[in-house]
PDB file of N, CA and C in Angstrom:
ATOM      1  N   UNK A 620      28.772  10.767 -43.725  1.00 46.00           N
ATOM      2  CA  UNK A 620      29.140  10.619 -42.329  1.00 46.00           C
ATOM      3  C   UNK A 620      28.881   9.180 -41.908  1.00 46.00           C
ATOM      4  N   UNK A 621      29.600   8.435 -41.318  1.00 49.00           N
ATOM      5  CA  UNK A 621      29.608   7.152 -40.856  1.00 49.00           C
ATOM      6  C   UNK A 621      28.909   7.023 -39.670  1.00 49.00           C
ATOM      7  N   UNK A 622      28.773   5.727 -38.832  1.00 50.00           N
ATOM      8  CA  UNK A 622      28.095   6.003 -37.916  1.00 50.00           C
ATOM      9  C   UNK A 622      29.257   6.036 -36.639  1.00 50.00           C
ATOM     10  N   UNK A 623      30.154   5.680 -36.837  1.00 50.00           N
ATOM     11  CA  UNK A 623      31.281   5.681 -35.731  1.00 50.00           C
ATOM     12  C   UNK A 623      31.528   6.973 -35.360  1.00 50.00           C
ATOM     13  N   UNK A 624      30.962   7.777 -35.819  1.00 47.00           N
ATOM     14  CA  UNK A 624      31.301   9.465 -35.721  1.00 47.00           C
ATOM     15  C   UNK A 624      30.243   9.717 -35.038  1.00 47.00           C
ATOM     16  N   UNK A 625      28.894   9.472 -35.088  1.00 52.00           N
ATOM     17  CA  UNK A 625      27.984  10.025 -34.624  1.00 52.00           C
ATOM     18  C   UNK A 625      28.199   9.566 -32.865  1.00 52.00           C
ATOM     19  N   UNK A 626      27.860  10.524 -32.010  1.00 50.00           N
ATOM     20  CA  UNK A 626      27.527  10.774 -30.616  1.00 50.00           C
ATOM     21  C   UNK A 626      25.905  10.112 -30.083  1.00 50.00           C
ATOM     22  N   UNK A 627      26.132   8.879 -29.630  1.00 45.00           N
ATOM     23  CA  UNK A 627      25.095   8.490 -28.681  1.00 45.00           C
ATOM     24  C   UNK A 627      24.868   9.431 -27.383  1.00 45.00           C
ATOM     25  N   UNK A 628      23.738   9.770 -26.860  1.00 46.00           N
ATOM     26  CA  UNK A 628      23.255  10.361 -25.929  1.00 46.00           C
ATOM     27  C   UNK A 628      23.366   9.229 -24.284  1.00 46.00           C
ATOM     28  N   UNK A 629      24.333   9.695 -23.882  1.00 48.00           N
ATOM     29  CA  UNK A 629      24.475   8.879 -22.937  1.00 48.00           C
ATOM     30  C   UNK A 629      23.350   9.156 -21.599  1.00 48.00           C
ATOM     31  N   UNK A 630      22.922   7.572 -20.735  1.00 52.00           N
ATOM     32  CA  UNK A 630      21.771   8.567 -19.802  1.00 52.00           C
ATOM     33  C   UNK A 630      22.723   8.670 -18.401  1.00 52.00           C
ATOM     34  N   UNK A 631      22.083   9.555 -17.571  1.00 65.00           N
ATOM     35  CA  UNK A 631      22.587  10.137 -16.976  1.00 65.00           C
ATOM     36  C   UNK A 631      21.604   9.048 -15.646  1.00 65.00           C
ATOM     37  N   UNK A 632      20.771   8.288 -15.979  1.00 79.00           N
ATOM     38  CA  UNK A 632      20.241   7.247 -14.866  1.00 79.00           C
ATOM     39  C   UNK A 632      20.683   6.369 -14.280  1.00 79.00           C
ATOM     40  N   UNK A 633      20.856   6.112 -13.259  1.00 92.00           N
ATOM     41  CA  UNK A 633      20.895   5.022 -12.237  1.00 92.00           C
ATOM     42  C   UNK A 633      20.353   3.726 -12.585  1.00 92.00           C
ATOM     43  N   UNK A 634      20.587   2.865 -13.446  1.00 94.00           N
ATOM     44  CA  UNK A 634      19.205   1.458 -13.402  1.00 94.00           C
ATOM     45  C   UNK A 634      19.086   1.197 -11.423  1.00 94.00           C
ATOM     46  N   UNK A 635      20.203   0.989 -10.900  1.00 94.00           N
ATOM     47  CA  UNK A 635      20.156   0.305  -9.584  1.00 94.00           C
ATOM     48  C   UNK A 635      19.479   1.388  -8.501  1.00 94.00           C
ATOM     49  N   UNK A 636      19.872   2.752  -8.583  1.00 94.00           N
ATOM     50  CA  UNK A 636      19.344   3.419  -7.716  1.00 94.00           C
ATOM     51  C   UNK A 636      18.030   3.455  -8.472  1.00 94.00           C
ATOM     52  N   UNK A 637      17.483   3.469  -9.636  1.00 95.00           N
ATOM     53  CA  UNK A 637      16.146   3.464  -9.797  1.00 95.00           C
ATOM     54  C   UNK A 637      15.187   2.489  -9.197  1.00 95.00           C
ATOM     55  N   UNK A 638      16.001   1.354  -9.442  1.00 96.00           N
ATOM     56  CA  UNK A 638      15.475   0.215  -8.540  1.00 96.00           C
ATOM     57  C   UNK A 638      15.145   0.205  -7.046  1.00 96.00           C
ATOM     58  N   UNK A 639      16.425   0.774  -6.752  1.00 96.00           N
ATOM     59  CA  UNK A 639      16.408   1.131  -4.728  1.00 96.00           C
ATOM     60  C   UNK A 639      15.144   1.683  -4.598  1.00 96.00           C
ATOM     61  N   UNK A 640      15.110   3.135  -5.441  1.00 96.00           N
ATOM     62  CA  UNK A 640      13.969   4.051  -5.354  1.00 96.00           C
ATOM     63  C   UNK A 640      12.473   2.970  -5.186  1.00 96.00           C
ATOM     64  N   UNK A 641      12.721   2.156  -6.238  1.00 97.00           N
ATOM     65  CA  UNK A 641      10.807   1.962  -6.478  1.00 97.00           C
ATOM     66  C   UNK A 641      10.753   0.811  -5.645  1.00 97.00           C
ATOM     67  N   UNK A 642      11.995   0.179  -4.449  1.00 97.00           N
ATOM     68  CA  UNK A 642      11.659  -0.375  -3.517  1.00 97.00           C
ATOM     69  C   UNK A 642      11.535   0.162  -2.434  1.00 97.00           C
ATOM     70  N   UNK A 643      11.898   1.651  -2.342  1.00 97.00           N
ATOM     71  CA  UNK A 643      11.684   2.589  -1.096  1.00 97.00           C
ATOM     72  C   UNK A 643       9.929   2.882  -1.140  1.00 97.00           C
ATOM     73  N   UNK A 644       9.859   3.254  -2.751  1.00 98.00           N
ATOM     74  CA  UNK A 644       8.532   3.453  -2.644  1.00 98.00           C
ATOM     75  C   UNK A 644       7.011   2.579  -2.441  1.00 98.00           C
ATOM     76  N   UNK A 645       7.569   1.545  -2.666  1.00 97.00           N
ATOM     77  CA  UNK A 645       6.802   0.575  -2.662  1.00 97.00           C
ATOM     78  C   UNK A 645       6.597  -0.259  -0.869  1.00 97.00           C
ATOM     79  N   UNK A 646       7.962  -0.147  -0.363  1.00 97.00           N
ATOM     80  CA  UNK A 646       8.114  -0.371   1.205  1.00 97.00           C
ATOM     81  C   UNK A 646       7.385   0.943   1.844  1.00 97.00           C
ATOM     82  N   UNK A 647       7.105   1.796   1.371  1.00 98.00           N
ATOM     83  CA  UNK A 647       6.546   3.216   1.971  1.00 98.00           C
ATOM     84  C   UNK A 647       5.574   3.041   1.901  1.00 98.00           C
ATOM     85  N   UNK A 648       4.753   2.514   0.699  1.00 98.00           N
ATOM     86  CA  UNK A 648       3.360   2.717   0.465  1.00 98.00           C
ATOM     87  C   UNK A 648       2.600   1.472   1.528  1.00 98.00           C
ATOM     88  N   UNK A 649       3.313   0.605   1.197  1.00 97.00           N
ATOM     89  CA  UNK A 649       3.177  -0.963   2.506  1.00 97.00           C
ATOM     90  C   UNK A 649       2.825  -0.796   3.786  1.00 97.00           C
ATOM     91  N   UNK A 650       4.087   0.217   4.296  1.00 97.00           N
ATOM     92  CA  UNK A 650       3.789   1.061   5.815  1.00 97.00           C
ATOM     93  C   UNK A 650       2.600   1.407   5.734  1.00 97.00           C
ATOM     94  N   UNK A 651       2.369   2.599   5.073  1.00 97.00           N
ATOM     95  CA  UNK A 651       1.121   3.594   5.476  1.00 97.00           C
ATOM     96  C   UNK A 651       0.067   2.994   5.054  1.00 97.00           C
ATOM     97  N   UNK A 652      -0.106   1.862   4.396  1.00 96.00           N
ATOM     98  CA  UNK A 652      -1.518   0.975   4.431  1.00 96.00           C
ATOM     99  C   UNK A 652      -1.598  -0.013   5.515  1.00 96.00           C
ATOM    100  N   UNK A 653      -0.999  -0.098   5.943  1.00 95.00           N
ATOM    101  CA  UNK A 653      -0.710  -1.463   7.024  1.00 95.00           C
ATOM    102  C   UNK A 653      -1.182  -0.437   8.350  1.00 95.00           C
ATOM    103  N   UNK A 654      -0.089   0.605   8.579  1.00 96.00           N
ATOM    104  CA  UNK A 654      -0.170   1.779   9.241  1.00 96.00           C
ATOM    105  C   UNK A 654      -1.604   2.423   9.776  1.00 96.00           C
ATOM    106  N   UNK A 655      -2.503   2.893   8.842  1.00 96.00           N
ATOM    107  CA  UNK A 655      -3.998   3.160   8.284  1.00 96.00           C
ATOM    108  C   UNK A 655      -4.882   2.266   8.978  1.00 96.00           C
ATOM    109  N   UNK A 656      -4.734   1.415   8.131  1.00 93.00           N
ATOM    110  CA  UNK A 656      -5.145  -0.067   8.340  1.00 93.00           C
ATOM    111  C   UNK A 656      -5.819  -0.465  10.155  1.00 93.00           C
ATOM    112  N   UNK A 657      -4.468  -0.545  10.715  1.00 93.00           N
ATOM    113  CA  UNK A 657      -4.338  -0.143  12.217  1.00 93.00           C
ATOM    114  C   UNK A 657      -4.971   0.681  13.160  1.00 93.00           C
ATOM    115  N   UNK A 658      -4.952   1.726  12.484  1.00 93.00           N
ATOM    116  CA  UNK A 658      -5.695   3.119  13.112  1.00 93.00           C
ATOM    117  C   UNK A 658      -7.119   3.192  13.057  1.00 93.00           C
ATOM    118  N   UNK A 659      -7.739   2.454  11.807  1.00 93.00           N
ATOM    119  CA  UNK A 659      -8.854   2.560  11.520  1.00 93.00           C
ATOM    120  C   UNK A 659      -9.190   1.320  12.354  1.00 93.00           C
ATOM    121  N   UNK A 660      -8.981   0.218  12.481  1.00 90.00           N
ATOM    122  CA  UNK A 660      -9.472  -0.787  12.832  1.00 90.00           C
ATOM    123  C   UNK A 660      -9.110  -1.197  14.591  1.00 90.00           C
ATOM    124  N   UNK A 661      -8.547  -0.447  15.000  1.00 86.00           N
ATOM    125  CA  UNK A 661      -7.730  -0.287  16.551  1.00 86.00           C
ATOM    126  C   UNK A 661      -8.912  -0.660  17.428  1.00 86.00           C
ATOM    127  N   UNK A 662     -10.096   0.019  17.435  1.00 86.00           N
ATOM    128  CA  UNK A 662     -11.012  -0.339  18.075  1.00 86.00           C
ATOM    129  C   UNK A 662     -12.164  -1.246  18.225  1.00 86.00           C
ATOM    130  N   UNK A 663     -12.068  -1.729  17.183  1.00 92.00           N
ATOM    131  CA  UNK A 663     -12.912  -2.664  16.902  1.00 92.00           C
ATOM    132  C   UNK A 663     -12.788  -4.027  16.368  1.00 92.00           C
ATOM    133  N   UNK A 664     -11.360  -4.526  16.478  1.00 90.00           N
ATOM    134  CA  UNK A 664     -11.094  -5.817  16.632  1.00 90.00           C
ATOM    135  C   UNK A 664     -10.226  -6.698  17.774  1.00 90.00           C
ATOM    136  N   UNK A 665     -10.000  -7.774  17.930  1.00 93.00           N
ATOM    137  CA  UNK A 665      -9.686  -8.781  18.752  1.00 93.00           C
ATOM    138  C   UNK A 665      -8.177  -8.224  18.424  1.00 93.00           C
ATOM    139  N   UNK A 666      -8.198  -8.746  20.479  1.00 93.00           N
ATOM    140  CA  UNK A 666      -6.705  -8.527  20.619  1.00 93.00           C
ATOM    141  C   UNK A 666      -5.392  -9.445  19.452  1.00 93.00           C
ATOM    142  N   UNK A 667      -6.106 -10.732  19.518  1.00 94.00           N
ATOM    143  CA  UNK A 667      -5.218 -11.309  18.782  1.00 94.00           C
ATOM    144  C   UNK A 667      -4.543 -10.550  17.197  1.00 94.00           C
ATOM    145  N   UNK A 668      -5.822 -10.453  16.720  1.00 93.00           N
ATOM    146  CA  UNK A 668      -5.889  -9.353  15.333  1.00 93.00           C
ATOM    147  C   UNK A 668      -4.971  -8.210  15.733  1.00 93.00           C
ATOM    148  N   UNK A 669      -5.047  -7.644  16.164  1.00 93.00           N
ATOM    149  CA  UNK A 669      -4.468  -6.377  16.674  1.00 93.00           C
ATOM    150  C   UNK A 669      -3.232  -6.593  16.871  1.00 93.00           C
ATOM    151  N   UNK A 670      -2.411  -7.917  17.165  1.00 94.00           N
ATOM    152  CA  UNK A 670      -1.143  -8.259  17.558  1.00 94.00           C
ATOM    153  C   UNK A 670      -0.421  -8.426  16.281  1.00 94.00           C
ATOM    154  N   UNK A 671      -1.793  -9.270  15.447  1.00 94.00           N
ATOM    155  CA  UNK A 671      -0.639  -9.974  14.091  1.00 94.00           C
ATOM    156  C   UNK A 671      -0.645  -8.367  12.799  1.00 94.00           C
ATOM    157  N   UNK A 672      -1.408  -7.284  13.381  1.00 94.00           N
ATOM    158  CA  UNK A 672      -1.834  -6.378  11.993  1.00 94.00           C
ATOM    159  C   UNK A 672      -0.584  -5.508  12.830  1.00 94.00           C
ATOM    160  N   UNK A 673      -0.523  -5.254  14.065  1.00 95.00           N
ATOM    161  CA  UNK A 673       0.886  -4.452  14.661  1.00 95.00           C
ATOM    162  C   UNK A 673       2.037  -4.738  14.336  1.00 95.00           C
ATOM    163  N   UNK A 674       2.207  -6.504  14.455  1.00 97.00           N
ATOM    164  CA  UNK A 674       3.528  -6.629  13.609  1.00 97.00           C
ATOM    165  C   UNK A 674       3.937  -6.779  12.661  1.00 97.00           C
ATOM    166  N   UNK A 675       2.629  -6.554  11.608  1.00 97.00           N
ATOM    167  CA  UNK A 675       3.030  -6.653  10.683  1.00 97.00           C
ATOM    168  C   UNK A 675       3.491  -5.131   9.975  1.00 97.00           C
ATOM    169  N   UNK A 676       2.785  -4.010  11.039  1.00 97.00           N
ATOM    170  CA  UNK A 676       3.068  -2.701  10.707  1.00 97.00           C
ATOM    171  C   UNK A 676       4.350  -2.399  11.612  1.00 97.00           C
ATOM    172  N   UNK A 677       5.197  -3.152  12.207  1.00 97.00           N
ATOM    173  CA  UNK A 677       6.528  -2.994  12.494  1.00 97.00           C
ATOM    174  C   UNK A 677       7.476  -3.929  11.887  1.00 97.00           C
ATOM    175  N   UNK A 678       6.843  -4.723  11.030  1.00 97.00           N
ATOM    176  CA  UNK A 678       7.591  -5.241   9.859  1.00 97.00           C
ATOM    177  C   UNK A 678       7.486  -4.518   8.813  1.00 97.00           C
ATOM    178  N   UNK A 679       6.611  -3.876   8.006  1.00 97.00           N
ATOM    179  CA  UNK A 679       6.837  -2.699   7.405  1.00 97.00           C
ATOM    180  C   UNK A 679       7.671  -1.730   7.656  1.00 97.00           C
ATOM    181  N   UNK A 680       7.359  -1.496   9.167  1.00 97.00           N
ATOM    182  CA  UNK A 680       8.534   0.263   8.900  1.00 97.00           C
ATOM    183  C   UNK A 680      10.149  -0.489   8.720  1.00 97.00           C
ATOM    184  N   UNK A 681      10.445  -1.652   9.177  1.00 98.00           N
ATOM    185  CA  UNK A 681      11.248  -2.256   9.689  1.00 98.00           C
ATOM    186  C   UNK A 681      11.896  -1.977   7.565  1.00 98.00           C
ATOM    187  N   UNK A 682      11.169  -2.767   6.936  1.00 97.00           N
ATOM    188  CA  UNK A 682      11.750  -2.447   5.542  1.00 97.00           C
ATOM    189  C   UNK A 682      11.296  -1.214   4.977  1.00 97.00           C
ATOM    190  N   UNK A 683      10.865  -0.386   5.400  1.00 97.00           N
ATOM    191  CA  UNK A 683      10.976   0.487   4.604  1.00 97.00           C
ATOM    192  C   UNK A 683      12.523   1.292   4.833  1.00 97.00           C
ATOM    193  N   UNK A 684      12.489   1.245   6.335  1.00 98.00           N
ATOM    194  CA  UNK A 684      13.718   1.834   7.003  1.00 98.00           C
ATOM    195  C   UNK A 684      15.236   1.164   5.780  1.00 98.00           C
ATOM    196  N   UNK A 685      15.086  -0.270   6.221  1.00 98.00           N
ATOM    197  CA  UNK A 685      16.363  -0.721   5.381  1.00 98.00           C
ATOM    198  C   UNK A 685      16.291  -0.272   3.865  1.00 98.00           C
ATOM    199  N   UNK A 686      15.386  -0.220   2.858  1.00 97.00           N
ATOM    200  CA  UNK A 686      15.085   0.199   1.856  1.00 97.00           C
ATOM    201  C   UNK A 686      15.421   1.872   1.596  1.00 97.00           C
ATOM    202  N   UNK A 687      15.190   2.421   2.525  1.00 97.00           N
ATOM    203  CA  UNK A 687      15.704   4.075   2.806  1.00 97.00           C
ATOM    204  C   UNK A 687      17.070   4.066   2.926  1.00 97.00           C
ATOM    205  N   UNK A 688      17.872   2.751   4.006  1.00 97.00           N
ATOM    206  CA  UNK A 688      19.464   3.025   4.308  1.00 97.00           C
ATOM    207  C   UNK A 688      20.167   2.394   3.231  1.00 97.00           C
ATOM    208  N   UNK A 689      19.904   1.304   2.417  1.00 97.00           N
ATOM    209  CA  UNK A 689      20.082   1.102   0.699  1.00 97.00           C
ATOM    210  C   UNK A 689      20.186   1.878  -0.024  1.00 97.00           C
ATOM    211  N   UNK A 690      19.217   2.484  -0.140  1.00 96.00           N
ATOM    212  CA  UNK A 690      19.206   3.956  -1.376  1.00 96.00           C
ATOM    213  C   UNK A 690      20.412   4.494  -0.992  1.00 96.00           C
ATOM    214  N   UNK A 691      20.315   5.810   0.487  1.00 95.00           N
ATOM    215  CA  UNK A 691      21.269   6.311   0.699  1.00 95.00           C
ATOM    216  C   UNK A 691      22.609   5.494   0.856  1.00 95.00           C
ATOM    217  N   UNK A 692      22.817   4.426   1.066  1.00 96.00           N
ATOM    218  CA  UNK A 692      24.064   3.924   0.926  1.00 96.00           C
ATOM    219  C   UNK A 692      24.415   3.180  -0.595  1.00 96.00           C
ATOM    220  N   UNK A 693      23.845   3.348  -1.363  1.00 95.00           N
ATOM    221  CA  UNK A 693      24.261   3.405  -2.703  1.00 95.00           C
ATOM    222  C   UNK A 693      24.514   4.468  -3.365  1.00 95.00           C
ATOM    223  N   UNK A 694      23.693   5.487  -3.076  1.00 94.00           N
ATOM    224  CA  UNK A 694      23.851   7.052  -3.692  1.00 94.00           C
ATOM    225  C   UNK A 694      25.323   7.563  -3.212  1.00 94.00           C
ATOM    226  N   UNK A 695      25.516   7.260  -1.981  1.00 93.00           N
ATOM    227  CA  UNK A 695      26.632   7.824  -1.022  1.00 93.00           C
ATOM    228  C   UNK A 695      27.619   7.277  -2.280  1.00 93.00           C
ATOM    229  N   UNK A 696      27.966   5.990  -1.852  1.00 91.00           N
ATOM    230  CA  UNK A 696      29.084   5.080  -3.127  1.00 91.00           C
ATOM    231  C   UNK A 696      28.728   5.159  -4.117  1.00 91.00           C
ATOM    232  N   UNK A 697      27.954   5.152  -5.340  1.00 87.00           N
ATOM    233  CA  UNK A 697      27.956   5.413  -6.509  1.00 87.00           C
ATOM    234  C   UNK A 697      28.296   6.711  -6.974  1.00 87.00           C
ATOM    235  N   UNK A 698      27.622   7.451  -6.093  1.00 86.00           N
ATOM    236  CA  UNK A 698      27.492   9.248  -6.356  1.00 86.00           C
ATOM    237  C   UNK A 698      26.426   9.574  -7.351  1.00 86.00           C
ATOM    238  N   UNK A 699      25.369   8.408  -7.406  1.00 87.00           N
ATOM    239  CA  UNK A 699      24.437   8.907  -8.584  1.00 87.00           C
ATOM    240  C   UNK A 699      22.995   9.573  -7.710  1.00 87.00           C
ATOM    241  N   UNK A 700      23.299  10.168  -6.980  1.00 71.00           N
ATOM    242  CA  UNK A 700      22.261  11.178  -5.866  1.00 71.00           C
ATOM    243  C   UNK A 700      22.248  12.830  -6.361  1.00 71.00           C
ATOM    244  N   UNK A 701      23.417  12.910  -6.937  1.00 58.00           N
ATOM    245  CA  UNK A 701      23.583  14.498  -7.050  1.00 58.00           C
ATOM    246  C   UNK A 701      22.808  14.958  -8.123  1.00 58.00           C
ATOM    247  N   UNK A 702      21.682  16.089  -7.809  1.00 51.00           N
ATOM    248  CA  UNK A 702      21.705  16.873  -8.358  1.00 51.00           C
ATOM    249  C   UNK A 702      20.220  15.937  -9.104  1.00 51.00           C
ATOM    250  N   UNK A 703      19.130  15.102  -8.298  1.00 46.00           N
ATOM    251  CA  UNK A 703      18.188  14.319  -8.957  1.00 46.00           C
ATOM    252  C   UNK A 703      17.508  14.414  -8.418  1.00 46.00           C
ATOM    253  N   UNK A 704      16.155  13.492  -8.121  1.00 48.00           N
ATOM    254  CA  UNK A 704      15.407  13.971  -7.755  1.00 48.00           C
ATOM    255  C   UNK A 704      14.750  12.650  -6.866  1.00 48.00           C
ATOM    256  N   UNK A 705      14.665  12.674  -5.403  1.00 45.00           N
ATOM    257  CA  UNK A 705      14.670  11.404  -4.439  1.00 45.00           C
ATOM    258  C   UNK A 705      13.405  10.952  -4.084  1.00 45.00           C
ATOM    259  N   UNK A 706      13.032   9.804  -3.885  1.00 44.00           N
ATOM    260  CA  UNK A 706      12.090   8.889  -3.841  1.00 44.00           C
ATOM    261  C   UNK A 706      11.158   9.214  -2.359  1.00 44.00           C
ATOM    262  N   UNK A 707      12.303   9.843  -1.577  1.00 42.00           N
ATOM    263  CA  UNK A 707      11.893   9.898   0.102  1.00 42.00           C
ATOM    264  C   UNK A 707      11.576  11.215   0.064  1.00 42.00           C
TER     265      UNK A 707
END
């Protein structure tokens, strides 16, 4: 048997939506430490502090959000969403 005959196992993965994914997840994990972060420390530091750690936790959700509408707008056009298993 030659090898031109034999059947490679094709994958059934996304490289790019894998990618989207582990920037959704990684923009997610950013939020909820930044997020945390905030909650825990709300009372007991300077207003100023409190201004630059807020925006920086509405610069977080800010990408995680776009990182979420990426995914789904690649999954939508590629069609590699069906039937897998999602990051969000």
């Amino acid at each position: 048997m030659d090898g031109a005959s034999a059947v490679e196992p094709v994958s059934s993965v996304c490289p790019e939506r894998e990618r989207l994914e582990r920037s959704l997840l990684v923009a997610n994990l950013d939020y909820t430490r930044a997020a945390a972060t905030l909650e825990e420390r709300s009372g007991v530091m300077k207003k100023d502090d409190y201004r630059r750690i807020r925006q920086y936790v509405d610069q977080a959700r800010d990408r995680a959000e776009a990182s979420r509408l990426a995914l789904e707008r690649h999954t939508s056009m590629h069609g590699c969403g069906s039937g897998s298993t999602n990051a969000y």
